[in-house]
Short mmCIF file of C-alpha atoms in Angstrom, two decimals:
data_model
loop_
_atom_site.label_atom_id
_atom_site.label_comp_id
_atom_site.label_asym_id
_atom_site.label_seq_id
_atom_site.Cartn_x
_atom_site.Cartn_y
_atom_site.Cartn_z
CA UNK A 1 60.87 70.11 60.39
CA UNK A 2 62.10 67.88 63.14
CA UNK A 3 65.29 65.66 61.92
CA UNK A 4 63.88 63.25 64.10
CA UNK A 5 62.24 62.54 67.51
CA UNK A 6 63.50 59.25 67.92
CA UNK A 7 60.73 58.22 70.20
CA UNK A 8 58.00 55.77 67.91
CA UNK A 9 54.41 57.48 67.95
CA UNK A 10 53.32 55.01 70.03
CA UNK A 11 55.92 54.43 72.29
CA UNK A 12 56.24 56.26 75.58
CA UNK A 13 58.68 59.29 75.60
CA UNK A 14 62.27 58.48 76.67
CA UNK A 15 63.47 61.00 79.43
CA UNK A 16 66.29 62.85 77.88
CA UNK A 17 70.02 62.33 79.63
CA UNK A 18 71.08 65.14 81.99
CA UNK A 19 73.48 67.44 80.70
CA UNK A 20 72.58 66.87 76.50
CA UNK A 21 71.45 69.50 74.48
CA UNK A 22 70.26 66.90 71.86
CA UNK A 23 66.80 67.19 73.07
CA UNK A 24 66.88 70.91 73.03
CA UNK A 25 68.13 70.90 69.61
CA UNK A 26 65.56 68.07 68.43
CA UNK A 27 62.91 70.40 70.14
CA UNK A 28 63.62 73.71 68.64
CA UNK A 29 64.57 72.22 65.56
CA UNK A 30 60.90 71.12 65.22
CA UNK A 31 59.34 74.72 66.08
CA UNK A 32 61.49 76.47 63.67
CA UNK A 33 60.71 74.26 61.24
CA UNK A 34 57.38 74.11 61.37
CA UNK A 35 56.94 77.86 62.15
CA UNK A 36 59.56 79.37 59.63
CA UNK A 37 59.49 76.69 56.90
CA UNK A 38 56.99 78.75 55.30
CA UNK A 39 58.70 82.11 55.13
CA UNK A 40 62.17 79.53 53.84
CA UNK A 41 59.76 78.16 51.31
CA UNK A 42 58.86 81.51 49.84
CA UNK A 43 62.84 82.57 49.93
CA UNK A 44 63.23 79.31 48.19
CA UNK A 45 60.83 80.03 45.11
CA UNK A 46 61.52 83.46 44.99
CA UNK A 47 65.45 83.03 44.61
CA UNK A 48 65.25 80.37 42.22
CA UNK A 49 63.50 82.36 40.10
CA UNK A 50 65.44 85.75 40.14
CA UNK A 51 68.98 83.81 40.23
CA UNK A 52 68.33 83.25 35.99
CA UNK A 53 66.85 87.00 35.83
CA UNK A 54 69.88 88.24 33.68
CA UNK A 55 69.57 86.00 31.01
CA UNK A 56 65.69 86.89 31.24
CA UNK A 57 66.32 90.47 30.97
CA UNK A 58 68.39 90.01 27.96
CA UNK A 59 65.73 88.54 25.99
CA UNK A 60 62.91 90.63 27.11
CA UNK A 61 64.51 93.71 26.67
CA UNK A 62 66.48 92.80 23.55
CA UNK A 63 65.76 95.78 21.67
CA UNK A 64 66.65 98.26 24.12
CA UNK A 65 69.88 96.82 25.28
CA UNK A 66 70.94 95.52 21.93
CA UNK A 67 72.06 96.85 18.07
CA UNK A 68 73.79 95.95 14.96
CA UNK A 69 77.89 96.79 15.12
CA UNK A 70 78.77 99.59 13.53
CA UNK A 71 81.97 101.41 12.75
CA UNK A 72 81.75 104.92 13.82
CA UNK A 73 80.07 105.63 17.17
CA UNK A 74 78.99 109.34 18.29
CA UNK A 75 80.48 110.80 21.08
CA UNK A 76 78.98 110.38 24.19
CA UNK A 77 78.11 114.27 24.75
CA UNK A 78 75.67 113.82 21.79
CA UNK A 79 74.50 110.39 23.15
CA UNK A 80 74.12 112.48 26.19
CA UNK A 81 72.03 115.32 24.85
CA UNK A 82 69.75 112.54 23.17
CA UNK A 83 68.39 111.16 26.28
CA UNK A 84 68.40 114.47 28.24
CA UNK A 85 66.22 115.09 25.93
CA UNK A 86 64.11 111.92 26.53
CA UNK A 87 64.03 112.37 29.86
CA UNK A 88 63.71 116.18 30.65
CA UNK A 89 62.52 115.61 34.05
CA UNK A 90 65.45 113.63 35.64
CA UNK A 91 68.85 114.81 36.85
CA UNK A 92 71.91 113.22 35.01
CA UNK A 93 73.28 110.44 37.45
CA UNK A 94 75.66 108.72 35.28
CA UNK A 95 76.58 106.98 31.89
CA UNK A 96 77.75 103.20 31.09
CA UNK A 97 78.91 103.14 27.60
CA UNK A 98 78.03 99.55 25.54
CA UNK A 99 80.81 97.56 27.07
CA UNK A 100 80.83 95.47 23.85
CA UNK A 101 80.41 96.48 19.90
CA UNK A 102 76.23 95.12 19.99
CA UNK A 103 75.47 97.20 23.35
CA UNK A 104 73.19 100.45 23.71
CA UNK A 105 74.98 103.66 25.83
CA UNK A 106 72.72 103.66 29.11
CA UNK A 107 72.21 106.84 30.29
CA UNK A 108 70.67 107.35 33.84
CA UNK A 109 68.55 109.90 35.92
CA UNK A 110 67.03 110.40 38.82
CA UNK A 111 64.08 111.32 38.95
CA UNK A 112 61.81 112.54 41.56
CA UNK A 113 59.20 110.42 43.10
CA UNK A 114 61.00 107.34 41.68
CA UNK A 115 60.79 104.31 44.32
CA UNK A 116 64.25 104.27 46.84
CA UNK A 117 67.23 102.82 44.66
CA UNK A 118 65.46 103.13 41.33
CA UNK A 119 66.54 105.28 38.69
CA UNK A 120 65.29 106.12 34.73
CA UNK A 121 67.32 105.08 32.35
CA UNK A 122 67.51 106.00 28.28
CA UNK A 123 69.04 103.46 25.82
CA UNK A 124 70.65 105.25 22.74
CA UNK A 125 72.49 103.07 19.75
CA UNK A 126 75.86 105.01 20.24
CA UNK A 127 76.29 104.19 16.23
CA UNK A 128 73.18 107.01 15.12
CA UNK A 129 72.20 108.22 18.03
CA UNK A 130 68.74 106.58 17.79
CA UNK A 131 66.92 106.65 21.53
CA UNK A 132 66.09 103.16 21.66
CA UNK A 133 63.73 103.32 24.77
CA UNK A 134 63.13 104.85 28.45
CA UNK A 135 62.82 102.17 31.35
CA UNK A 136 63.05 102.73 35.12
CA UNK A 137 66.18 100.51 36.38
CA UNK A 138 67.04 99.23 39.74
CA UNK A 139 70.32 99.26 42.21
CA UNK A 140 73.79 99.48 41.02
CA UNK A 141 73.65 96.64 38.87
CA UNK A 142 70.94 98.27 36.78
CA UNK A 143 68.61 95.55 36.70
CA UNK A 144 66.05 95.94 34.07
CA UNK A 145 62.49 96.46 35.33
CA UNK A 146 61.52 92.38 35.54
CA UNK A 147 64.88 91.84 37.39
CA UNK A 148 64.32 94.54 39.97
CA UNK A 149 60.77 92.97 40.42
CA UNK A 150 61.69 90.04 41.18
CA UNK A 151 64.10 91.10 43.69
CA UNK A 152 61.97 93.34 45.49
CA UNK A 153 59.77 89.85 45.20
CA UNK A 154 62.76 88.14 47.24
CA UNK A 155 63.45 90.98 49.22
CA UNK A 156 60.30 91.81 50.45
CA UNK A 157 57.31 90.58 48.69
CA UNK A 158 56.93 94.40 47.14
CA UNK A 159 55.33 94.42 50.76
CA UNK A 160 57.37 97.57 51.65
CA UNK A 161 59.68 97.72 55.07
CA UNK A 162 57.22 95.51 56.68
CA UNK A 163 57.58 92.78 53.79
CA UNK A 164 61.24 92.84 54.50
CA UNK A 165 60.71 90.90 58.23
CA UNK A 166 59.62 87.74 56.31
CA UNK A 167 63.32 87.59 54.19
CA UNK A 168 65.25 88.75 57.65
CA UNK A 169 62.94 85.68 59.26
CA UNK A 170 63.75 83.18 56.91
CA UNK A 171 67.58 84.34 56.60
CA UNK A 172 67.78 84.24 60.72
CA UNK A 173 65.94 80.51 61.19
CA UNK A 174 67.97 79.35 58.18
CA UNK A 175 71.57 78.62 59.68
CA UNK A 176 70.20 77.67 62.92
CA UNK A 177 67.75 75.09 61.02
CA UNK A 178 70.85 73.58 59.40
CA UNK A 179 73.40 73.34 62.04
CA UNK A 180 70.95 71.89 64.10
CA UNK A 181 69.85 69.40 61.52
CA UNK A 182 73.41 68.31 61.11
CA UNK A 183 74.44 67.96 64.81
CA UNK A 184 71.29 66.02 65.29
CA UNK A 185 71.57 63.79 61.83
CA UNK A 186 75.49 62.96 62.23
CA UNK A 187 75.01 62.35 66.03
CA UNK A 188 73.03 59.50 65.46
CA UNK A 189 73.75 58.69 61.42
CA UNK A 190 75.29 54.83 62.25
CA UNK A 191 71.63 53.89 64.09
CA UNK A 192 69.72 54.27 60.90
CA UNK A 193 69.54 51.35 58.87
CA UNK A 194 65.34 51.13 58.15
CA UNK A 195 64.99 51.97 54.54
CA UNK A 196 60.71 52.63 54.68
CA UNK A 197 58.25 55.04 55.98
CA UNK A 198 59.67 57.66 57.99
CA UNK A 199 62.83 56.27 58.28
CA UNK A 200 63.49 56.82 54.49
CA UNK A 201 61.82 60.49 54.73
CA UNK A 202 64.51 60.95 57.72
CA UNK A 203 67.24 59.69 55.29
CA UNK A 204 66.57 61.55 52.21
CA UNK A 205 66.08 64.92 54.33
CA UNK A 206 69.29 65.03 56.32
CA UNK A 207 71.40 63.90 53.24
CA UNK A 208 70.25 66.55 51.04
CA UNK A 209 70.60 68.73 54.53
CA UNK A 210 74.16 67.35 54.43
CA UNK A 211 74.58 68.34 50.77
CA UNK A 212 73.47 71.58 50.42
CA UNK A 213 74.30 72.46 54.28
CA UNK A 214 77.24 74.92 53.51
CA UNK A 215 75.81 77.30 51.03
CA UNK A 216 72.82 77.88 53.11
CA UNK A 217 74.83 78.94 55.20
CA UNK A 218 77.08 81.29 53.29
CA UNK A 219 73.08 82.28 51.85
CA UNK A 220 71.53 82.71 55.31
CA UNK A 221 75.24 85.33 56.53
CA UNK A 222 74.70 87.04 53.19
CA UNK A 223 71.64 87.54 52.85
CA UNK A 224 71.67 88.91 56.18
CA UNK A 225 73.31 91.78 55.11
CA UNK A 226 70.17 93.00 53.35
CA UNK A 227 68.06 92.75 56.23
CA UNK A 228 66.47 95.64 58.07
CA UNK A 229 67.43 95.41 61.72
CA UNK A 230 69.94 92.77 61.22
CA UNK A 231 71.83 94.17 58.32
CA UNK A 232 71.80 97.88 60.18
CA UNK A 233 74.00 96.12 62.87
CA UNK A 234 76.26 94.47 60.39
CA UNK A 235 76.86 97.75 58.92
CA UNK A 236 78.05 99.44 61.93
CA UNK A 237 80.45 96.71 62.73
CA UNK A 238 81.65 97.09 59.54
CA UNK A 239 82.02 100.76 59.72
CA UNK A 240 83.42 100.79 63.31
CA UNK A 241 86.16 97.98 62.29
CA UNK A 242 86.95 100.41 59.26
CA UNK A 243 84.90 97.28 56.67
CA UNK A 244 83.19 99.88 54.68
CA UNK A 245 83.97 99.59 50.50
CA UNK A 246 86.16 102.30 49.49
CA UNK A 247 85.76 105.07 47.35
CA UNK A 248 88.41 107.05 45.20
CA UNK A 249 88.54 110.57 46.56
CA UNK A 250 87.54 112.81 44.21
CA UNK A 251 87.26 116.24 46.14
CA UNK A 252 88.65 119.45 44.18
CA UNK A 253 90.84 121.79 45.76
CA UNK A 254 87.75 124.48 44.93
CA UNK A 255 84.75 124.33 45.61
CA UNK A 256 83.26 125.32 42.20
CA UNK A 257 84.88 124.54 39.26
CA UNK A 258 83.38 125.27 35.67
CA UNK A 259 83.94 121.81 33.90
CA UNK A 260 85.70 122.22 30.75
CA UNK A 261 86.01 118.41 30.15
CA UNK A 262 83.72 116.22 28.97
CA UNK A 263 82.99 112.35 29.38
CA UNK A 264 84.52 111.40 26.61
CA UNK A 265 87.87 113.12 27.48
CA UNK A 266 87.06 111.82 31.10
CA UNK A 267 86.30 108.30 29.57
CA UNK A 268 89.99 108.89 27.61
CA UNK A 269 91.50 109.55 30.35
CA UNK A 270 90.52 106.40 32.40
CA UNK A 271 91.76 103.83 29.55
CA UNK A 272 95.41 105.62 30.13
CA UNK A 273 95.33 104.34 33.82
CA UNK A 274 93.71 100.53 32.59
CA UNK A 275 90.34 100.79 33.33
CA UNK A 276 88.92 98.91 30.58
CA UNK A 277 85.23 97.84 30.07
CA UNK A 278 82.60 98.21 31.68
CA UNK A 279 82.65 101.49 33.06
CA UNK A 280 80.16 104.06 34.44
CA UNK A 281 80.91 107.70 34.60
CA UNK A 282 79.69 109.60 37.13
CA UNK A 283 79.58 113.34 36.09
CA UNK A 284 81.31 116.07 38.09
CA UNK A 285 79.30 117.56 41.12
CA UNK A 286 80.04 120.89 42.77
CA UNK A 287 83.76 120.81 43.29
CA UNK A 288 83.97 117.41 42.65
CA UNK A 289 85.77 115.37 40.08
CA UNK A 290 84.84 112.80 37.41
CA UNK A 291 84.57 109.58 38.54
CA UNK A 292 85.11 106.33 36.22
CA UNK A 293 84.88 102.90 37.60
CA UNK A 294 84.72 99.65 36.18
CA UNK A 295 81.58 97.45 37.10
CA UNK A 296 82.15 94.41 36.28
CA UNK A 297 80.87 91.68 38.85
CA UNK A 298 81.71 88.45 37.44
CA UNK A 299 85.27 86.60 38.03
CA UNK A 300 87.36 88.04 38.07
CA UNK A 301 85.69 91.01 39.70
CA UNK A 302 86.63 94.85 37.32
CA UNK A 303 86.14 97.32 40.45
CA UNK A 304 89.16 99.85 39.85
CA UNK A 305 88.50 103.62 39.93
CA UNK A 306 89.75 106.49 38.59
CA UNK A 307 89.05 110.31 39.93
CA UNK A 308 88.97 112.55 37.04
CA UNK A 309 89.73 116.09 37.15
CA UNK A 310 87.18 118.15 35.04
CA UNK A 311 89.17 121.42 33.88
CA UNK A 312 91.88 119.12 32.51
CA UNK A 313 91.77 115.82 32.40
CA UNK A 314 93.96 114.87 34.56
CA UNK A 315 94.02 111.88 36.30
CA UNK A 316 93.84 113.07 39.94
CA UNK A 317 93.80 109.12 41.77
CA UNK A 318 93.47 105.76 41.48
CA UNK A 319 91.67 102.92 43.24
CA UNK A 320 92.47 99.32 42.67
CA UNK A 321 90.56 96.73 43.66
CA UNK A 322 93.47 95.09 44.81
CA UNK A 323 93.82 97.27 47.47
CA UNK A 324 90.68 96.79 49.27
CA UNK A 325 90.60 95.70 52.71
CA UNK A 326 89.96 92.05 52.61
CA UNK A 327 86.82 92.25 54.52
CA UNK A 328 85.46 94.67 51.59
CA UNK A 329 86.44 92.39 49.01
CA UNK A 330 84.96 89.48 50.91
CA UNK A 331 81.74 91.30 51.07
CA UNK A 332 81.75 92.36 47.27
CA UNK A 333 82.38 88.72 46.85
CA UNK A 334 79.80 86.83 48.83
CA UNK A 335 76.98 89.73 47.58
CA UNK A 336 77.40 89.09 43.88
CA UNK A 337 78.26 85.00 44.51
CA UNK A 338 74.27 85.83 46.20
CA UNK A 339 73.18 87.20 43.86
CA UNK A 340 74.23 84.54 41.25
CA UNK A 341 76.61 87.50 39.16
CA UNK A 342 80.30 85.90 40.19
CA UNK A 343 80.77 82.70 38.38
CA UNK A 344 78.36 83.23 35.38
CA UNK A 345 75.81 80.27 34.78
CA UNK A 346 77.68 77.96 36.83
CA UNK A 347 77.08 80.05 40.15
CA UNK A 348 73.80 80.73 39.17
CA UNK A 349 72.70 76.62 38.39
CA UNK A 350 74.35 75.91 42.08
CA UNK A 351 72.18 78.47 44.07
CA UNK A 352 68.87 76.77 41.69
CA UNK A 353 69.99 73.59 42.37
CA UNK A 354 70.33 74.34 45.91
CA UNK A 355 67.23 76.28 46.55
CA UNK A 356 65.67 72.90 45.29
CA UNK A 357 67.22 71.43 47.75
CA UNK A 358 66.03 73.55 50.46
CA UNK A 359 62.40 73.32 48.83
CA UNK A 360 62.69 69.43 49.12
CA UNK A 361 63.69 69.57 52.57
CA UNK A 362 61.52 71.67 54.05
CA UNK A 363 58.40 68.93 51.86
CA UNK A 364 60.23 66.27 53.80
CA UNK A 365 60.41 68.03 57.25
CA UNK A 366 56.74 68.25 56.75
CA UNK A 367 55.98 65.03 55.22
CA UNK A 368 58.08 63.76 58.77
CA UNK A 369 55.77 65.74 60.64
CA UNK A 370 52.83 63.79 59.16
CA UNK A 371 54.22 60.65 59.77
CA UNK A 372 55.06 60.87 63.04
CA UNK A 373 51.40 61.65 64.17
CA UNK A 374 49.90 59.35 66.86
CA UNK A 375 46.54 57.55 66.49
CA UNK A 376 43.77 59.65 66.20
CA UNK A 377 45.67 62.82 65.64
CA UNK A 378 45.58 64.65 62.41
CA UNK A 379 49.25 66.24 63.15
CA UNK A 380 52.57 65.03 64.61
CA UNK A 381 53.85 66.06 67.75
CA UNK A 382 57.06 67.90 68.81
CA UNK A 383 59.86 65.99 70.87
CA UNK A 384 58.58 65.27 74.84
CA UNK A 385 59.12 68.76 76.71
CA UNK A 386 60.80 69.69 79.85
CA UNK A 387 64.38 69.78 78.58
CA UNK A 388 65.36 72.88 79.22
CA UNK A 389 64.80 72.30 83.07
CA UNK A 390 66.73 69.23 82.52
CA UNK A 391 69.71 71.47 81.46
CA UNK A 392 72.68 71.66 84.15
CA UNK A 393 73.18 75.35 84.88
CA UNK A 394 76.36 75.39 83.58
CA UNK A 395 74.80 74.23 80.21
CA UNK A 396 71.83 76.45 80.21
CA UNK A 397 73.73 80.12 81.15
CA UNK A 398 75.56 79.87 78.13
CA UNK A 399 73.20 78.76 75.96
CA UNK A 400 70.55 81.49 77.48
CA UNK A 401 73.47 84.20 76.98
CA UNK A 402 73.88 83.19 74.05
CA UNK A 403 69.86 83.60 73.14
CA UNK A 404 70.41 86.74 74.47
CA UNK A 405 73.28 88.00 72.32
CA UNK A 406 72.10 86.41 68.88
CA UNK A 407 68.79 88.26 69.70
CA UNK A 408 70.16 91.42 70.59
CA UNK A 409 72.23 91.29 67.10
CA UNK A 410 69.43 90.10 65.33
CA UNK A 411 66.15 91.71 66.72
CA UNK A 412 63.75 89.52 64.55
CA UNK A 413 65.16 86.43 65.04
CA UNK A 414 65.45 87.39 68.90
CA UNK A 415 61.53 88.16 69.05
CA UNK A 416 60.74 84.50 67.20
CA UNK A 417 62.61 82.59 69.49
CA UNK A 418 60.85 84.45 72.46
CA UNK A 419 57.51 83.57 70.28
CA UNK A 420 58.35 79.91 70.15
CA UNK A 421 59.37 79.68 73.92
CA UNK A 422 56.00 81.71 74.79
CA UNK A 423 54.13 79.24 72.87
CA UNK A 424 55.78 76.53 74.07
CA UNK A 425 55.04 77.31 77.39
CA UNK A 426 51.48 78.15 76.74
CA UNK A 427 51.08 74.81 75.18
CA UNK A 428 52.35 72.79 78.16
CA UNK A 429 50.25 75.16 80.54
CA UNK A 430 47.24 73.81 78.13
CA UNK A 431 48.23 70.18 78.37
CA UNK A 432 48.82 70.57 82.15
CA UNK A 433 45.44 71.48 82.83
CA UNK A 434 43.89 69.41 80.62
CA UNK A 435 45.43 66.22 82.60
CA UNK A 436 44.75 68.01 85.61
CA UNK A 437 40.93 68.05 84.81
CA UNK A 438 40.89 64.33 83.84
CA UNK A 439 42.64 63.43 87.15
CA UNK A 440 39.98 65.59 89.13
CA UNK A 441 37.11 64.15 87.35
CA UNK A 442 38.21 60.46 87.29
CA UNK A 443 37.84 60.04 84.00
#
């Protein structure tokens, strides 16, 4: 999606000015947009429609998530009991009580030969203890099964590992698509003034690009974070600068303790310290304690914890979400802002209205592309090569180092830009022979 060429289809190519990286920009710009607006199109479509997912869920699955208010509920060691006995096969992972008088008691399990990150869940009416249904959930949010489809549809095109290189593509290209658009657009914004043809395509691409410019990027850092190769290098700078979310310890002085508690005393407990709805209870492993924390992932984010101890009760410690590291709490907030969870319907209408955005400009950059094309060509053509060479070596270290570098960090995006450069070079090659085979044969 070249921002533009400024060289007229039929006009001879203007050499570049020593020492300028606008022509380098203008020419990689083009590559990556041709080459990875595909892979941007299908994050595009895929986002917008998981980023409205939760309110989907809710009506689809209405009758498992939902009942009538009552006034007495069960405990949750009978709610318990009911869907261990729905799902006999699964081990008892943890239990999020209806955080409001309407919602089911969802009791999870894993269960073997479940998909990574997916767990079976049982829906009981806490009023009667009715088992309202058995569905396999996804992640820590548990997203109901459409939601976690259509994220593995985002993630990876339910392609598996391999799928996931097309998301870590896209995610890679898309902040170096922008910031190139916008050093090339606002470089040269006061020379447009042609309201037709390509000019207007130009116009209406790099305003949106203007527009929308800043949460692709916060999209394309985020969503990094997912990636395969990418995201396993953000993790261990994260871990190595001490990043990492916390956890409330929970270790017992023993090593085996016979729980005499249940998660209703544990869930008792909990509400002494503040930790209000919603909560999931995670139940006591070998010499472990009870662990309650609030999940809420809207504004303002509920993240406190509470370790539980299981012979008495006891509150053992406490983590507020206060006391995070700021880079943790930055990262909690830029996932679920992602993911559409942190500012309700109004975060979720800005990433749809965006992603539009990013669908429209990538039509443009290829409507641009189409336009440009000189007679008797079916397809436009990329800014005039050779400006790399052009490059003073004390422009072109840096910038190769810093190739280097962004490619090391992120492998896949590292491996494309060696792709375009390749084909690049295989094109010219091409092109040089060809002339060389007119001149020989006087034609």
């Amino acid at each position: 999606m070249t921002t533009d060429d400024l060289v007229h289809p039929t006009a001879p190519p203007a050499a570049p000015a020593r020492g300028t990286l606008r022509p380098v920009l203008l020419r990689l710009h083009f590559y990556a947009g041709i080459l990875v607006g595909p892979f941007l199109l299908v994050a595009a479509i895929t986002g917008v429609l998981y980023v409205f997912a939760p309110q989907l869920e809710q009506v689809v699955y209405d009758h498992e998530l939902h009942v009538p208010a009552g006034t007495t509920a069960r405990t949750l060691a009978a709610q318990v009991a009911t869907a261990e006995a729905a799902v006999p096969e699964g081990t008892l992972y943890s239990v999020r009580p209806g955080p409001t008088a309407t919602d089911t008691t969802q009791v999870v399990f894993t269960v073997d030969g479940l998909r990574e990150s997916y767990y079976r869940t049982a829906f009981v009416n806490p009023y009667d203890g009715e088992l309202r249904g058995v569905l396999d959930t996804y992640g820590s949010s548990g997203a109901m099964p459409i939601r976690g489809w259509l994220d593995t549809l985002h993630r990876n095109l339910h392609l598996g590992d391999f799928g996931r290189l097309y998301s870590e593509l896209a995610a890679s290209w898309l902040a170096v698509v922008v910031a190139g658009g916008l050093v090339l657009w606002w470089g040269r914004r006061r020379r447009r003034r042609a309201a037709t043809g390509r000019a207007r395509t130009l116009s209406w691409h790099a305003t949106t690009g203007t527009w929308v410019a800043l949460v692709l990027f916060f999209l394309a850092a985020t969503g990094l974070t997912w990636s395969q190769f990418a995201g396993q290098n953000i993790a261990e700078v994260r871990a190595a600068l001490s990043w990492q979310t916390p956890s409330v310890p929970s270790k017992l002085p023993a090593a085996d303790v016979d729980p005499a508690v249940g998660f209703d005393e544990a869930l008792a407990a909990a509400r002494t310290v503040g930790l209000d709805n919603p909560v999931e209870i995670t139940p006591p492993a070998a010499g472990r304690a009870y662990v309650v924390k609030q999940i809420q992932r809207s504004w303002p984010e509920k993240q406190d914890a509470a370790a539980i101890d299981p012979r008495t009760s006891e509150v053992l410690s406490v983590l507020r979400f206060e006391d995070w590291p700021l880079a943790a709490k930055l990262a909690r907030w830029g996932i679920d802002a992602h993911m559409g969870l942190l500012f309700g319907l109004g975060n979720q209408i800005v990433l749809a209205v965006v992603m539009a955005g990013l669908i429209a400009l990538i039509g443009w950059g290829y409507r641009m592309w189409w336009q440009r094309r000189p007679a008797g060509r079916a397809l436009g053509r990329p800014y005039p090569r050779g400006t790399l060479r052009r490059l003073p070596r004390r422009v072109l270290v840096p910038l190769a180092a810093a190739g280097i570098v962004a490619g090391w960090f992120a492998p896949v995006f590292g491996l494309s830009l060696l792709g375009f450069l390749l084909l690049d070079g295989f094109l010219g090659w091409r092109a040089h022979r060809a002339g060389t085979a007119v001149t020989s044969t006087g034609a």
